Amino acid sequence: EDQVTQSPEALRLQEGESSSLNCSYTVSGLRGLFWYRQDPGKGPEFLFTLYSAGEEKEKERLKATLTKKESFLHITAPKPEDSATYLCAVQAKGGSEKLVFGKGTKLTVNP
Amino acid sequence: DAMVIQNPRYQVTQFGKPVTLSCSQTLNHNVMYWYQQKSSQAPKLLFHYYDKDFNNEADTPDNFQSRRPNTSFCFLDIRSPGLGDAAMYLCATSSRGAGDEKLFFGSGTQLSVL
């Protein structure tokens, strides 16, 4: 069974204090690993897709990396507007494009 | 902008009273999904449609049904809501075969059961 575990469950940072979120996964065959951002009371918003170990993608203050067992979302010099829950999900090879999600990391960035 | 639209944003129903949630999309995607997300939990897939082909997850209760009358619309029917069905319901779409596997989500419907 495909599984995704995210840590920590919650993270508080001061504005400008860089950190990383972790996503560990087990999947029969990885088609893609996805990062989404979710604001309270809203649907997830797509950030990145990673397909193979060693791949990295960046968007503004966020950088996502992938190994064979885990992914990291690095946040450099975060701002209060980066506060949200960050969800990680895996998509297995074969069949549908359905995503299996982790519970997320709730990030709070204080000014 | 092309998007996934869910109505209503908030829905209140009574214990045991049937309720229908709706989702529409302007992306012309061939796959539509319904996820259930409880507070501080991972979104959990209930079922999905690939065109008109319905795919139910093994652990989705029989109380949950879905309809997709055309490409643009999909409905989630909860036949007899229980207190445990209170959650955010997320509709998502994707385009199988287009080489872009990501899911696009609507803003969700927050369901309360009294």
Short mmCIF file of C-alpha atoms in Angstrom, two decimals, chain B:
data_model
loop_
_atom_site.label_atom_id
_atom_site.label_comp_id
_atom_site.label_asym_id
_atom_site.label_seq_id
_atom_site.Cartn_x
_atom_site.Cartn_y
_atom_site.Cartn_z
CA ASP B 1 -9.52 31.50 -16.19
CA ALA B 2 -10.08 27.79 -16.58
CA MET B 3 -10.92 26.32 -13.25
CA VAL B 4 -12.67 23.82 -10.99
CA ILE B 5 -15.75 25.23 -9.26
CA GLN B 6 -17.49 23.67 -6.28
CA ASN B 7 -20.90 24.61 -4.95
CA PRO B 8 -21.88 25.36 -2.34
CA ARG B 9 -18.84 26.49 -0.32
CA TYR B 10 -20.63 25.58 2.90
CA GLN B 11 -23.40 23.03 3.29
CA VAL B 12 -25.33 22.21 6.44
CA THR B 13 -27.51 19.12 6.54
CA GLN B 14 -29.33 17.10 9.14
CA PHE B 15 -28.39 13.63 10.29
CA GLY B 16 -29.81 11.17 7.75
CA LYS B 17 -30.99 13.81 5.25
CA PRO B 18 -29.61 13.23 1.73
CA VAL B 19 -27.29 15.89 0.40
CA THR B 20 -25.69 16.56 -3.00
CA LEU B 21 -22.48 18.46 -3.64
CA SER B 22 -21.60 19.69 -7.10
CA CYS B 23 -18.45 20.28 -9.09
CA SER B 24 -17.94 21.81 -12.52
CA GLN B 25 -14.81 22.34 -14.58
CA THR B 26 -13.83 24.45 -17.56
CA LEU B 27 -10.51 22.62 -18.10
CA ASN B 28 -12.07 19.92 -20.32
CA HIS B 29 -10.22 17.28 -18.32
CA ASN B 30 -11.23 13.65 -18.73
CA VAL B 31 -10.69 12.60 -15.10
CA MET B 32 -12.62 13.94 -12.12
CA TYR B 33 -12.01 12.99 -8.47
CA TRP B 34 -13.77 13.36 -5.14
CA TYR B 35 -11.62 13.56 -2.01
CA GLN B 36 -12.75 13.76 1.61
CA GLN B 37 -10.59 15.76 4.02
CA LYS B 38 -11.26 15.85 7.75
CA SER B 39 -9.63 18.41 10.01
CA SER B 40 -5.83 18.05 10.11
CA GLN B 41 -6.03 14.85 8.05
CA ALA B 42 -4.78 13.86 4.63
CA PRO B 43 -7.24 14.16 1.74
CA LYS B 44 -8.68 10.70 1.14
CA LEU B 45 -9.83 9.60 -2.30
CA LEU B 46 -13.46 8.42 -2.44
CA PHE B 47 -13.77 7.69 -6.16
CA HIS B 48 -12.94 9.01 -9.60
CA TYR B 49 -14.32 9.06 -13.13
CA TYR B 50 -12.22 8.54 -16.23
CA ASP B 51 -14.65 9.89 -18.81
CA LYS B 52 -17.82 7.92 -17.92
CA ASP B 53 -15.91 5.05 -16.35
CA PHE B 54 -16.56 5.07 -12.58
CA ASN B 55 -13.82 3.85 -10.21
CA ASN B 56 -14.69 3.35 -6.56
CA GLU B 57 -12.05 3.07 -3.83
CA ALA B 58 -12.35 -0.21 -1.92
CA ASP B 59 -12.93 1.47 1.45
CA THR B 60 -15.46 4.09 0.31
CA PRO B 61 -18.72 3.54 2.21
CA ASP B 62 -21.83 2.64 0.21
CA ASN B 63 -23.41 5.78 1.64
CA PHE B 64 -21.39 7.78 -0.89
CA GLN B 65 -22.41 7.82 -4.55
CA SER B 66 -21.37 9.88 -7.55
CA ARG B 67 -22.74 10.93 -10.93
CA ARG B 68 -21.04 12.45 -13.93
CA PRO B 69 -23.69 13.41 -16.48
CA ASN B 70 -21.20 15.06 -18.85
CA THR B 71 -17.53 16.06 -19.10
CA SER B 72 -18.01 19.31 -17.20
CA PHE B 73 -20.04 18.25 -14.17
CA CYS B 74 -19.69 15.75 -11.36
CA PHE B 75 -21.88 15.27 -8.28
CA LEU B 76 -21.29 13.68 -4.89
CA ASP B 77 -24.40 12.24 -3.24
CA ILE B 78 -24.41 11.30 0.43
CA ARG B 79 -27.51 9.20 0.94
CA SER B 80 -27.78 9.27 4.73
CA PRO B 81 -25.17 11.56 6.26
CA GLY B 82 -23.84 10.69 9.67
CA LEU B 83 -21.95 12.90 12.11
CA GLY B 84 -18.73 11.26 10.94
CA ASP B 85 -19.28 12.51 7.39
CA ALA B 86 -18.71 16.12 8.41
CA ALA B 87 -15.64 17.14 6.42
CA MET B 88 -14.28 19.21 3.55
CA TYR B 89 -15.10 17.59 0.22
CA LEU B 90 -12.65 18.37 -2.56
CA CYS B 91 -13.23 17.93 -6.26
CA ALA B 92 -10.22 17.66 -8.55
CA THR B 93 -9.53 17.10 -12.23
CA SER B 94 -6.67 15.83 -14.36
CA SER B 95 -6.01 15.10 -17.99
CA ARG B 96 -5.00 11.49 -18.60
CA GLY B 97 -2.78 11.04 -21.60
CA ALA B 98 -1.78 14.68 -21.84
CA GLY B 99 1.60 14.16 -20.20
CA ASP B 100 0.74 16.44 -17.27
CA GLU B 101 -0.34 14.33 -14.34
CA LYS B 102 -1.03 16.99 -11.75
CA LEU B 103 -4.45 17.41 -10.19
CA PHE B 104 -6.30 20.72 -10.16
CA PHE B 105 -8.49 21.23 -7.11
CA GLY B 106 -11.59 23.28 -6.45
CA SER B 107 -12.00 25.35 -3.29
CA GLY B 108 -13.97 22.59 -1.59
CA THR B 109 -17.35 22.27 0.10
CA GLN B 110 -17.34 22.25 3.89
CA LEU B 111 -20.11 19.91 5.03
CA SER B 112 -21.61 20.12 8.51
CA VAL B 113 -24.02 17.47 9.82
CA LEU B 114 -26.34 18.44 12.67
#
